[in-house]
Coordinates of C-alpha atoms in Angstrom, one line a residue:
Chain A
X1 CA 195.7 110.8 145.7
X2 CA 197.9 109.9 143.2
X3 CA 201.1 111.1 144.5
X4 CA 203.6 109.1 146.2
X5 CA 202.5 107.9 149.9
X6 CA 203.9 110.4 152.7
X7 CA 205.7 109.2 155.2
X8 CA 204.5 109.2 158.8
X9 CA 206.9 109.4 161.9
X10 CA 207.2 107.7 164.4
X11 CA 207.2 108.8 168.0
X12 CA 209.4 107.6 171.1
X13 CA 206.5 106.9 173.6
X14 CA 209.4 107.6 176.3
X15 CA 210.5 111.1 175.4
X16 CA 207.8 112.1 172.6
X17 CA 210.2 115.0 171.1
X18 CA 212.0 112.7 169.4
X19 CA 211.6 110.1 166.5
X20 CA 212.7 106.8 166.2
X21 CA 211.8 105.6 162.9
X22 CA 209.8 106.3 159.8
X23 CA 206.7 104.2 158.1
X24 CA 205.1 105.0 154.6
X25 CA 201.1 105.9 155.5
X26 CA 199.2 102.8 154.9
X27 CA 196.6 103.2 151.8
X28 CA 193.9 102.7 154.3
X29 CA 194.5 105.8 155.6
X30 CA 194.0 107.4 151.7
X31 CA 190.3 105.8 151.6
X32 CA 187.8 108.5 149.4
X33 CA 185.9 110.6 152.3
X34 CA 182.3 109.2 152.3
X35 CA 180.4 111.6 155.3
X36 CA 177.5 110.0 153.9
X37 CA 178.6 106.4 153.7
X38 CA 179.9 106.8 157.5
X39 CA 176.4 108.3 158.6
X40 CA 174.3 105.6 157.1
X41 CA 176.3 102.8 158.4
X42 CA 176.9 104.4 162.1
X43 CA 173.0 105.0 162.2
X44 CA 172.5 101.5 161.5
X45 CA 174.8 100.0 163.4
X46 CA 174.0 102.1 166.5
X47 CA 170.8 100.3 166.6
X48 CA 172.3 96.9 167.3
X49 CA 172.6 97.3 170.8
X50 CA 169.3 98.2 171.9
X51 CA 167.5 96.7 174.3
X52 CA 163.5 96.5 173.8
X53 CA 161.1 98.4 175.3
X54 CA 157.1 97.7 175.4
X55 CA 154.0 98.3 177.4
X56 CA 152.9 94.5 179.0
X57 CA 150.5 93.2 176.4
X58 CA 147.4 93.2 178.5
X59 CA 147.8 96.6 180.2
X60 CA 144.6 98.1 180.0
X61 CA 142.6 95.1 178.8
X62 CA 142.6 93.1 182.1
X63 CA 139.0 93.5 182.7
X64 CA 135.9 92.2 182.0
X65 CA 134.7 95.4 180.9
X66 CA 131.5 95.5 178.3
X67 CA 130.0 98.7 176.3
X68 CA 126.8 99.2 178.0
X69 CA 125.1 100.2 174.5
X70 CA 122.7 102.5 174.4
X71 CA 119.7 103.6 176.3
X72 CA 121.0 104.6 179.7
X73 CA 122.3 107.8 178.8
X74 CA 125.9 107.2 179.1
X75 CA 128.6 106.6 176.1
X76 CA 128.9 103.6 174.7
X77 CA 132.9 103.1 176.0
X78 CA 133.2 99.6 177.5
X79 CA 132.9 99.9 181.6
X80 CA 134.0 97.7 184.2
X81 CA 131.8 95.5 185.7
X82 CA 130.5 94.8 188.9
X83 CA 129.6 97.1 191.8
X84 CA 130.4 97.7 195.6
X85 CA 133.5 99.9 194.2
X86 CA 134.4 103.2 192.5
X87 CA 135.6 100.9 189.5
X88 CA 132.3 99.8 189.1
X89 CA 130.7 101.7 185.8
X90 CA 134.1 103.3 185.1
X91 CA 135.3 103.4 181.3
X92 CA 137.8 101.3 180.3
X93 CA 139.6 99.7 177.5
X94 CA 139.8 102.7 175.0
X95 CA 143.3 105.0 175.2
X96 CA 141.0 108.1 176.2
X97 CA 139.9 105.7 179.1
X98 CA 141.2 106.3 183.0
X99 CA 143.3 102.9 183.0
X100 CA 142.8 102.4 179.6
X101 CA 145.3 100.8 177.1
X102 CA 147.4 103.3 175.0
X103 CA 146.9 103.8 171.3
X104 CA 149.1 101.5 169.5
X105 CA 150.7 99.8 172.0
X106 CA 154.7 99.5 172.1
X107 CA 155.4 96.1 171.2
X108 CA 158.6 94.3 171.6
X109 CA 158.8 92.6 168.5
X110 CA 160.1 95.9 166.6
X111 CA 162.2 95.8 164.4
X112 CA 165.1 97.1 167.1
X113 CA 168.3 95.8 165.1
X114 CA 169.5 97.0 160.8
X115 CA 171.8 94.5 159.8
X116 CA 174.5 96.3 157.2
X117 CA 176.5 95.1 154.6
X118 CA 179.9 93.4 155.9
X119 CA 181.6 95.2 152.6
X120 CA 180.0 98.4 153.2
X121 CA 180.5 98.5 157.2
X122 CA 184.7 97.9 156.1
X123 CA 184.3 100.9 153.4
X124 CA 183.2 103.4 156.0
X125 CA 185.6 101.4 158.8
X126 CA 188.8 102.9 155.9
X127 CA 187.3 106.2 155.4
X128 CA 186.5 106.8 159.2
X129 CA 190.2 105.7 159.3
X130 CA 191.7 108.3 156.6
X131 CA 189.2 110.9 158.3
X132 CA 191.1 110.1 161.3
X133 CA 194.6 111.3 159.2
X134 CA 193.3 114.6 158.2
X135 CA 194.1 117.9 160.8
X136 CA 190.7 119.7 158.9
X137 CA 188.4 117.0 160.0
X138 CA 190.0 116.0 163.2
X139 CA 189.7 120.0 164.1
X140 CA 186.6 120.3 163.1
X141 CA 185.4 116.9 165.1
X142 CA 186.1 119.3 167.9
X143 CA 189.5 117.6 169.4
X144 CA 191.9 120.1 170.3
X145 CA 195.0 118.9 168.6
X146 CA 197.5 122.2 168.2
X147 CA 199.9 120.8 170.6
X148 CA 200.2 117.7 168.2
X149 CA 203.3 117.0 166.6
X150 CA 202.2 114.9 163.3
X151 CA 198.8 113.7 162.3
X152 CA 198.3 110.4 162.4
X153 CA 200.1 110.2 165.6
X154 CA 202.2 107.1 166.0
X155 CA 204.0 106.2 169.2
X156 CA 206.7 103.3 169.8
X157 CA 205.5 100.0 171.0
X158 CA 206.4 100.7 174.3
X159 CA 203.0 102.1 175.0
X160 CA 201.5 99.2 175.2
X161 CA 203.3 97.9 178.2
X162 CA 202.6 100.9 179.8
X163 CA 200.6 99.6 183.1
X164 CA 200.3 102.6 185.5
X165 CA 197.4 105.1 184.6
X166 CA 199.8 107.7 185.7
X167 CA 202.2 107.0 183.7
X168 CA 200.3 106.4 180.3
X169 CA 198.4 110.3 181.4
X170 CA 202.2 111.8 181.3
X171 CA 203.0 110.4 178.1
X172 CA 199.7 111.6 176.8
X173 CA 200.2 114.7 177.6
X174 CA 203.7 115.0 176.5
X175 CA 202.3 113.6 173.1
X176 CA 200.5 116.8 173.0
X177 CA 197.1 115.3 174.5
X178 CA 197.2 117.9 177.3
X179 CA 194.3 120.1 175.8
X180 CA 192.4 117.3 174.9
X181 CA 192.2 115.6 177.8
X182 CA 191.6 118.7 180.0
X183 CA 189.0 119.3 177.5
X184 CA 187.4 116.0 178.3
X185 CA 187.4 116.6 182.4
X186 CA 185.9 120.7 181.7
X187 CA 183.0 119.1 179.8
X188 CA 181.6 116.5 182.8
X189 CA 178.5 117.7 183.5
X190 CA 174.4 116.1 184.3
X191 CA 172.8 114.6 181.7
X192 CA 170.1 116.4 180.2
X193 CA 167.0 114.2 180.3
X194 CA 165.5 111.1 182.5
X195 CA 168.5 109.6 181.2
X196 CA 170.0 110.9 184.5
X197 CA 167.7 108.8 186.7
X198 CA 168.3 105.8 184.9
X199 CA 172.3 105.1 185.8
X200 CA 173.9 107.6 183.1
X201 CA 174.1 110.7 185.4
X202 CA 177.1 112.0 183.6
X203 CA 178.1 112.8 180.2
X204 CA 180.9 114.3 179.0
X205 CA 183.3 114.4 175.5
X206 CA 185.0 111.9 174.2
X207 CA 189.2 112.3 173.7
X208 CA 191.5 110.4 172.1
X209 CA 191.1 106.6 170.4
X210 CA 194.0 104.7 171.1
X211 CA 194.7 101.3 168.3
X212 CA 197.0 98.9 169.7
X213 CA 198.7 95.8 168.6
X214 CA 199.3 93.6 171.6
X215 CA 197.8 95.0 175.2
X216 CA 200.7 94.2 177.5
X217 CA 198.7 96.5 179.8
X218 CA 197.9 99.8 177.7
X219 CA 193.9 98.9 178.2
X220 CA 193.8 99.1 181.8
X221 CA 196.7 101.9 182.4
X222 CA 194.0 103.8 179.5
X223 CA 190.7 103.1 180.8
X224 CA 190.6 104.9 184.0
X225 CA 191.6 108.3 182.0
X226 CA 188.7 110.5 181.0
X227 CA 187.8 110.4 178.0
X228 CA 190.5 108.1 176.3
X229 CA 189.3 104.9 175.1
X230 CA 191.1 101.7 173.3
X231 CA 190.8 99.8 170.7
X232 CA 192.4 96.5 169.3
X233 CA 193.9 97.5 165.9
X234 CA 191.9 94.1 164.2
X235 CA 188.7 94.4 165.9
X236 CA 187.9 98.5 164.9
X237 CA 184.8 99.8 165.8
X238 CA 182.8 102.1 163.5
X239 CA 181.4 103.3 166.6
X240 CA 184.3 104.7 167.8
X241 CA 186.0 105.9 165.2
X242 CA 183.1 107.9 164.2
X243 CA 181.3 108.7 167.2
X244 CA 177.7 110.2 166.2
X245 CA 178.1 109.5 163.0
X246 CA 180.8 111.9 162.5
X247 CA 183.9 111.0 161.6
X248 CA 187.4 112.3 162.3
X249 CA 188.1 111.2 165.9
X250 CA 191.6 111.9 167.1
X251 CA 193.5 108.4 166.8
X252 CA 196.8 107.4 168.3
X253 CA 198.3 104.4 166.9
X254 CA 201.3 102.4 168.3
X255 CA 204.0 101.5 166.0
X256 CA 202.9 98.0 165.7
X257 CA 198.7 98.6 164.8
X258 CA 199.9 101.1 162.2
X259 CA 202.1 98.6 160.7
X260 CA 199.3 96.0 160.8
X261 CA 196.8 98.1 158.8
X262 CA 199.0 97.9 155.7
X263 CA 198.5 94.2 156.6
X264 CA 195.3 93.8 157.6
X265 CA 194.0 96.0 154.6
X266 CA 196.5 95.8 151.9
X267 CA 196.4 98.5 148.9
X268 CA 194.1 99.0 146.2
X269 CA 196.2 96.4 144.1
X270 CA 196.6 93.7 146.6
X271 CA 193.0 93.5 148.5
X272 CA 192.5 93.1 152.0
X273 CA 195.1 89.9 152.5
X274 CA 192.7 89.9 156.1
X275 CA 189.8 90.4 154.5
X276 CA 188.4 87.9 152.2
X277 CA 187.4 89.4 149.3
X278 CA 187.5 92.9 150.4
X279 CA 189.3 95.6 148.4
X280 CA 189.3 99.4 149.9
X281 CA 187.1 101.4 148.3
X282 CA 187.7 103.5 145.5
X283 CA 187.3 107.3 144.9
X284 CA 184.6 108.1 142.3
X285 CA 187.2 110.9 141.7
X286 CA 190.9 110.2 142.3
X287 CA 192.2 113.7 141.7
X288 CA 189.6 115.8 143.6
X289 CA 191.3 119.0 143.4
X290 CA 188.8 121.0 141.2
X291 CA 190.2 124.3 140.7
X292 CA 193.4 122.5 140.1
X293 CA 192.0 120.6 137.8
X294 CA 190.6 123.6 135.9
X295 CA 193.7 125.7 135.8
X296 CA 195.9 123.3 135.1
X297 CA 197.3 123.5 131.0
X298 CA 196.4 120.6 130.0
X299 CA 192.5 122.3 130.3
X300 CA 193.3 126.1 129.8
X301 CA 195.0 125.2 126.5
X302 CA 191.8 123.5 124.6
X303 CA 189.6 126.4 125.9
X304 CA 187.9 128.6 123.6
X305 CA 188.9 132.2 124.3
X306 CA 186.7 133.9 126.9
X307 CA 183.5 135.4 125.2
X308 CA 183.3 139.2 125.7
X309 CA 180.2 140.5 127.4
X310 CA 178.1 143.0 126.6
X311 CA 177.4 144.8 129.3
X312 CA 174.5 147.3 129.1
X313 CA 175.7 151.0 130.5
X314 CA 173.2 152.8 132.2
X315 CA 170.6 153.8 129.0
X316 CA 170.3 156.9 127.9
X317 CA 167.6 158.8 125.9
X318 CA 168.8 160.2 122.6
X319 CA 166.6 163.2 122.8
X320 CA 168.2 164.5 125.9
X321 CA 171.3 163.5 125.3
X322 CA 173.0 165.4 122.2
X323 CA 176.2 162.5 121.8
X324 CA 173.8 159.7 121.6
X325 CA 171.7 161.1 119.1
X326 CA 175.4 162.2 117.2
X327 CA 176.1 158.7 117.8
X328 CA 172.7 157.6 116.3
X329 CA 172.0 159.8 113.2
X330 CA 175.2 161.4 112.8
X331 CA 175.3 164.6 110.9
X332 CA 172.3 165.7 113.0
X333 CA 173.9 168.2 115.2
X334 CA 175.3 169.7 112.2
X335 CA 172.1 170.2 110.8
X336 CA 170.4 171.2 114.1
X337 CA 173.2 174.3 114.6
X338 CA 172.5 175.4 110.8
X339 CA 168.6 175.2 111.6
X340 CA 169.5 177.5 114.5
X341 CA 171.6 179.7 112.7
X342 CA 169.1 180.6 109.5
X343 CA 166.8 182.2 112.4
X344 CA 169.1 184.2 113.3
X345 CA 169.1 187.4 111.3
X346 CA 172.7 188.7 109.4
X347 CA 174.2 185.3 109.6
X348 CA 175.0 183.7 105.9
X349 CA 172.6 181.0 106.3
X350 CA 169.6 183.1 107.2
X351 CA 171.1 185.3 104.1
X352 CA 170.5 181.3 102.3
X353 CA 167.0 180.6 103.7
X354 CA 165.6 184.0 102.6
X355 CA 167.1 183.8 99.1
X356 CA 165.6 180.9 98.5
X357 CA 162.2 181.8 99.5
X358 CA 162.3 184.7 97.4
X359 CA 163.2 182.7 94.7
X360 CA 160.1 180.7 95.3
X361 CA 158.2 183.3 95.8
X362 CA 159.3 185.1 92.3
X363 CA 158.8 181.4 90.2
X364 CA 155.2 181.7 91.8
X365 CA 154.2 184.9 90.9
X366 CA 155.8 184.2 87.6
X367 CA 153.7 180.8 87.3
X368 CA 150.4 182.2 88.4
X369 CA 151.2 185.5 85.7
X370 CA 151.6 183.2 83.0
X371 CA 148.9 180.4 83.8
X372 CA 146.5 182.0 85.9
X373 CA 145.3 185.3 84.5
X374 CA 144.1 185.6 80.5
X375 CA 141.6 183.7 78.4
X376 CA 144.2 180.5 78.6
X377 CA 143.3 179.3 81.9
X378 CA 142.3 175.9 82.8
X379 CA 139.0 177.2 84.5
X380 CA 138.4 179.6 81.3
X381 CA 139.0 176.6 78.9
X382 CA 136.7 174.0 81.2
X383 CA 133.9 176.5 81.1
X384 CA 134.1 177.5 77.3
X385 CA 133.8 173.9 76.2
X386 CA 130.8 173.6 79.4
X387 CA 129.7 176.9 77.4
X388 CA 130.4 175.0 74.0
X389 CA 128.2 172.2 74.7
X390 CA 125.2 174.4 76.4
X391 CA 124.9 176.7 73.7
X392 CA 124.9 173.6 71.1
X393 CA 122.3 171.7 73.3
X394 CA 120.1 174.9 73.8
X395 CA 120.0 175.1 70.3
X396 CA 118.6 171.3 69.7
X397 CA 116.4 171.7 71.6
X398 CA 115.1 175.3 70.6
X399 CA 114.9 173.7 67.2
X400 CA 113.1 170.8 68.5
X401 CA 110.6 172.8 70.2
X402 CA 110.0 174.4 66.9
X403 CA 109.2 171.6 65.3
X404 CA 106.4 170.0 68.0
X405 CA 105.4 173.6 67.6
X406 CA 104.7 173.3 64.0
X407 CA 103.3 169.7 64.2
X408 CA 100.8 171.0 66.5
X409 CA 99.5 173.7 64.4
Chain B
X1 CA 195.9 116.1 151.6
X2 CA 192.7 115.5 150.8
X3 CA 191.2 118.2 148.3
X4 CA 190.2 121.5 149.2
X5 CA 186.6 121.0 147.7
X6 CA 186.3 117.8 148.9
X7 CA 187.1 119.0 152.5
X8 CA 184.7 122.0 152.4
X9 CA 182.1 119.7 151.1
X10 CA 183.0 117.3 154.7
X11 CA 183.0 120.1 156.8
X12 CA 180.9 123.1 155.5
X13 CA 177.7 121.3 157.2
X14 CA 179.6 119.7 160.2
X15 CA 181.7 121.7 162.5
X16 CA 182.4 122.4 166.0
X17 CA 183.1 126.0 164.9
X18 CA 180.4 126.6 162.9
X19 CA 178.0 129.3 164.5
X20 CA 174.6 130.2 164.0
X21 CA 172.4 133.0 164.7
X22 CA 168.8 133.4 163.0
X23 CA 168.9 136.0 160.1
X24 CA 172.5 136.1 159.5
X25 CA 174.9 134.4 157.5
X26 CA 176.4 131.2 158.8
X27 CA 179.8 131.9 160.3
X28 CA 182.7 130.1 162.1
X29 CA 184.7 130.6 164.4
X30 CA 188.0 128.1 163.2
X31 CA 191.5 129.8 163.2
X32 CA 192.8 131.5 160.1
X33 CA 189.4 132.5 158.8
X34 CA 189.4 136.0 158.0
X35 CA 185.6 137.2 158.0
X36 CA 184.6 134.5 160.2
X37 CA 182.2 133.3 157.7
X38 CA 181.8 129.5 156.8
X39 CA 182.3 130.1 153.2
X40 CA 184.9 127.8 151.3
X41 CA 186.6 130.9 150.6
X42 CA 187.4 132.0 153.9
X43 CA 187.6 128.8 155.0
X44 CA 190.5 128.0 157.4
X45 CA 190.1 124.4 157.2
X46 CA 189.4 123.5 153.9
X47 CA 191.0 125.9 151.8
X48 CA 194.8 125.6 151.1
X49 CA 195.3 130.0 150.6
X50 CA 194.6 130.7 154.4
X51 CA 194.4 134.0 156.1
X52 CA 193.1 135.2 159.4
X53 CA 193.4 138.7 161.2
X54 CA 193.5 138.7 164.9
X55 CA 194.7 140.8 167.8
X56 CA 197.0 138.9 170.5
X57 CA 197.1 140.4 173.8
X58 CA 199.8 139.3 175.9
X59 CA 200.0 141.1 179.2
X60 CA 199.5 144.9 178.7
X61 CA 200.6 144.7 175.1
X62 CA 198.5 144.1 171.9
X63 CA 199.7 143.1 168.8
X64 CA 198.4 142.5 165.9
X65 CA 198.6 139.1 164.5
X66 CA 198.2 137.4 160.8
X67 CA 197.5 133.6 160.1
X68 CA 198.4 132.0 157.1
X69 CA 199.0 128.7 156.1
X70 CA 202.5 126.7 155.7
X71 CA 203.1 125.8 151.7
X72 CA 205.3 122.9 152.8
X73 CA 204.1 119.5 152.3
X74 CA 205.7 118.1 155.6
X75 CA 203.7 120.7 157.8
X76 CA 200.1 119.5 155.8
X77 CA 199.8 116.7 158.4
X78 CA 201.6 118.5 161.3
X79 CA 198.4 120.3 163.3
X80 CA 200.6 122.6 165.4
X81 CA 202.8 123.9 162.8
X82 CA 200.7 124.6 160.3
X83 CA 199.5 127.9 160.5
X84 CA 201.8 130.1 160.4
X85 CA 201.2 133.6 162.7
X86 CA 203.0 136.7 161.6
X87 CA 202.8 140.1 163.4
X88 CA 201.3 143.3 161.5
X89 CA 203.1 146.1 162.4
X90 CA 201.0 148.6 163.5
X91 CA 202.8 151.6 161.7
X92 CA 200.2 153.9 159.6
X93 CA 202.2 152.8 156.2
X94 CA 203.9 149.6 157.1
X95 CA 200.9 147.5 158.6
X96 CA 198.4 147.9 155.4
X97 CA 201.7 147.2 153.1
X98 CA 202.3 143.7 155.1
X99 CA 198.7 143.1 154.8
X100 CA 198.5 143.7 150.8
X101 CA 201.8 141.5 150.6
X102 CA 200.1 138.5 152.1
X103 CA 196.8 139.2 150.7
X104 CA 198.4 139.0 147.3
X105 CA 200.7 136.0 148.7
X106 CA 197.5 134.1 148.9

């Protein structure tokens, strides 16, 4: 966000209609949303408080149990020794054993706790915090804010002197909190699970986080409301600002923790003056806006022009479709009506077509008068010089035979 | 305000409104969203052009009711002021003109 901070009101925790001030949003509150970052550190972090869980190390292998081996047609499980009792003979040891030890026993020694990176568990600390600024996300966390005047909600110190729960529910609810916290006491109901056997019979959802400065009494006037919980504006809990790994929990600040973030976290510029060595994160992208960003001149005017597309109609077959063969080998209609035309008798082009075959037929007749009737023809002339050449070669060898005939007499 | 991509990309997965059935499209059931899909079109959380279509009923009479979203940079971070409803009027001519208006307004 590079635009100028907006400026966040501040409400009169007395009479919540009005305002009695004005404070520039802290930059904390303008961290990059990392869902991811906020996942990955609440998962992690959720496991520090576990307690460990395991199955006693010898259950199942407190006997002097021995594999009979074979030959006395049994299996070859170990069995309790002894006799005088049903445990005599029994299998034992194996997990498929009565009393047996489970497979892969639970063991205390794992690995129950993730430590986290101090700089990352701060980075998704700010953007839980600017998730907390946003109506969307806040919405879409599920609190029911509609009846709240101005997002992130800040109230006048004199909240935190506040020491009567019924008076700090009134002022909640004239802050707009109404639906929320009536949201909070519809959704009591029996835990699902053994859970309920084991001392956390009831669930229910969470409301609003409220970040203090100084607790004159705002933690115990809070803690009895359903729902609403408290936080110390320099000890913040991932935990609950994101419950489940979700962020955007619905946050009321008093006047005096939403002053100190800008101290405790600083700006971009500055660092964390409470935090040594911690800078808030920055965006990977500080103008997000992408279809701004894409419209906006400075990118329409060094575009190319748009590239026309050629979009294939329907397709059509030239031989049923008389345009598109026009279109194809123009002239062809033309030609196609004249064809149709010198079939029909009396028209001029039939009058055409016949001319011209007579004329044909005339040069023919005139061709074959001159070259295919008298002595000139080419068959007369191939078989006169055949003729030529017999008659010459009949007379060798007549005259040849003459001759042998003489020799012989 | 946080970008509209950037919020679509925060909430498109993770939602109290979102709704799902097997074989159907994803939908939500958020304010101001018009088909009641979870698309970042229709989105009434994410998207800065808003518009939703319901009916109101308010003892015996029904109105009909459209949802769009304040342009004003003061009413961004103010959740109850946001959306803005107008009523459609129900006339045969007048109702679909209003609806085009803000359609277009969008």
């Amino acid at each position: 966000m590079a635009t100028a901070r907006p400026v966040v009101s501040i409400y009169n925790f007395e009479n919540p209609s009005e305002k009695t001030g004005t404070m520039p949003m802290p930059v904390v509150l303008q961290s990059p949303l990392r869902p991811d970052l906020v996942r990955e550190v609440h998962r992690d972090m959720a496991k520090n408080k576990r307690q460990a869980y395991a199955v006693k190390p010898k259950a199942g292998y407190d006997t002097a149990a021995a594999s009979w081996c074979t030959g006395r047609a049994v299996a070859r499980i170990p069995r309790a020794p002894g006799g005088g009792t049903h445990r005599a003979g029994q299998a034992a040891f194996g997990n498929q054993a009565r009393g047996g030890g489970m497979f892969n026993p639970t063991t205390v020694w794992r690995r129950w706790h993730r430590r986290v990176n101090v700089t990352k568990k701060r980075h998704a600390v700010a953007c839980a915090l600017a998730a907390s600024a946003l109506p969307p996300l806040v919405m879409a966390r599920g609190h029911k804010i509609n009846q709240v005047a101005e997002l992130p909600l800040v109230v006048s110190d004199g909240i935190q002197s506040l020491t009567k729960t019924k008076q700090a529910k009134e002022t909640l609810k004239k802050l707009g909190c109404g639906e929320e916290l009536q949201k909070v006491i519809d959704s009591k109901s029996i835990r699902a699970g053994q859970g309920k056997a084991r001392n956390r019979r009831y669930v229910k959802r969470l409301g609003p986080l409220v970040i203090y400065n100084e607790d004159n009494g705002i933690t115990r006037a809070m803690r009895n409301i359903p729902g609403v919980e408290c936080a110390h504006v320099d000890r913040l809990n991932l935990l609950r600002l994101a419950p489940g790994g979700s962020f955007g929990r619905f946050v009321i600040f008093t006047e005096g923790a939403f002053k100190k973030l800008s101290d405790i976290y600083g700006t971009l510029k500055s660092g964390a003056p409470k935090k040594k060595g911690y800078t808030l994160p920055r965006a990977a992208m500080v103008n997000a806006d992408l279809s701004r960003i894409i419209n906006s001149t400075e990118v329409q005017s060094v575009l190319r022009p748009k590239m026309e597309r050629y979009t294939h109609g329907i397709k059509r077959n030239a031989l049923k479709s008389k345009e598109l063969m026009e279109e194809l080998n123009p002239g062809s209609t033309e030609r196609k009506a004249v064809q149709q035309k010198a079939s029909q008798k009396g028209t001029p082009e039939f009058d055409a077509v016949q001319k011209k075959k007579k004329a044909r037929i005339e040069e023919s007749k005139k061709y074959n008068k001159e070259h295919k009737k008298g002595d000139e023809t080419f068959y007369k002339t191939l078989m006169k010089a055949f003729e030529a050449k017999a008659a010459a070669d009949a007379a060798k060898k007549a005259a040849e035979k003459a001759d042998d005939e003489e020799d012989e007499e | 305000m946080a970008a509209p991509d950037l919020l679509w990309q925060c909430v498109k997965n993770q939602s109290c409104f979102i709704r799902k059935q097997k074989n159907f499209p994803v939908m939500t059931a958020e304010p101001g969203n018009l088909c009641g899909l979870n698309n970042f079109q229709f989105s009434g959380l994410a998207s800065k052009k808003v518009l939703g279509l319901d009916s109101k009923k308010v003892g015996k009479k029904e109105s009909i009711v459209l949802t769009t979203r304040s342009k004003r940079e003061s009413r961004q971070y103010r959740p109850g002021v946001v959306l803005v409803t107008t009523g459609i009027k129900k006339g045969k001519k007048q109702g679909p003109e209003q609806l085009k208006k803000a359609r277009f307004a969008r």
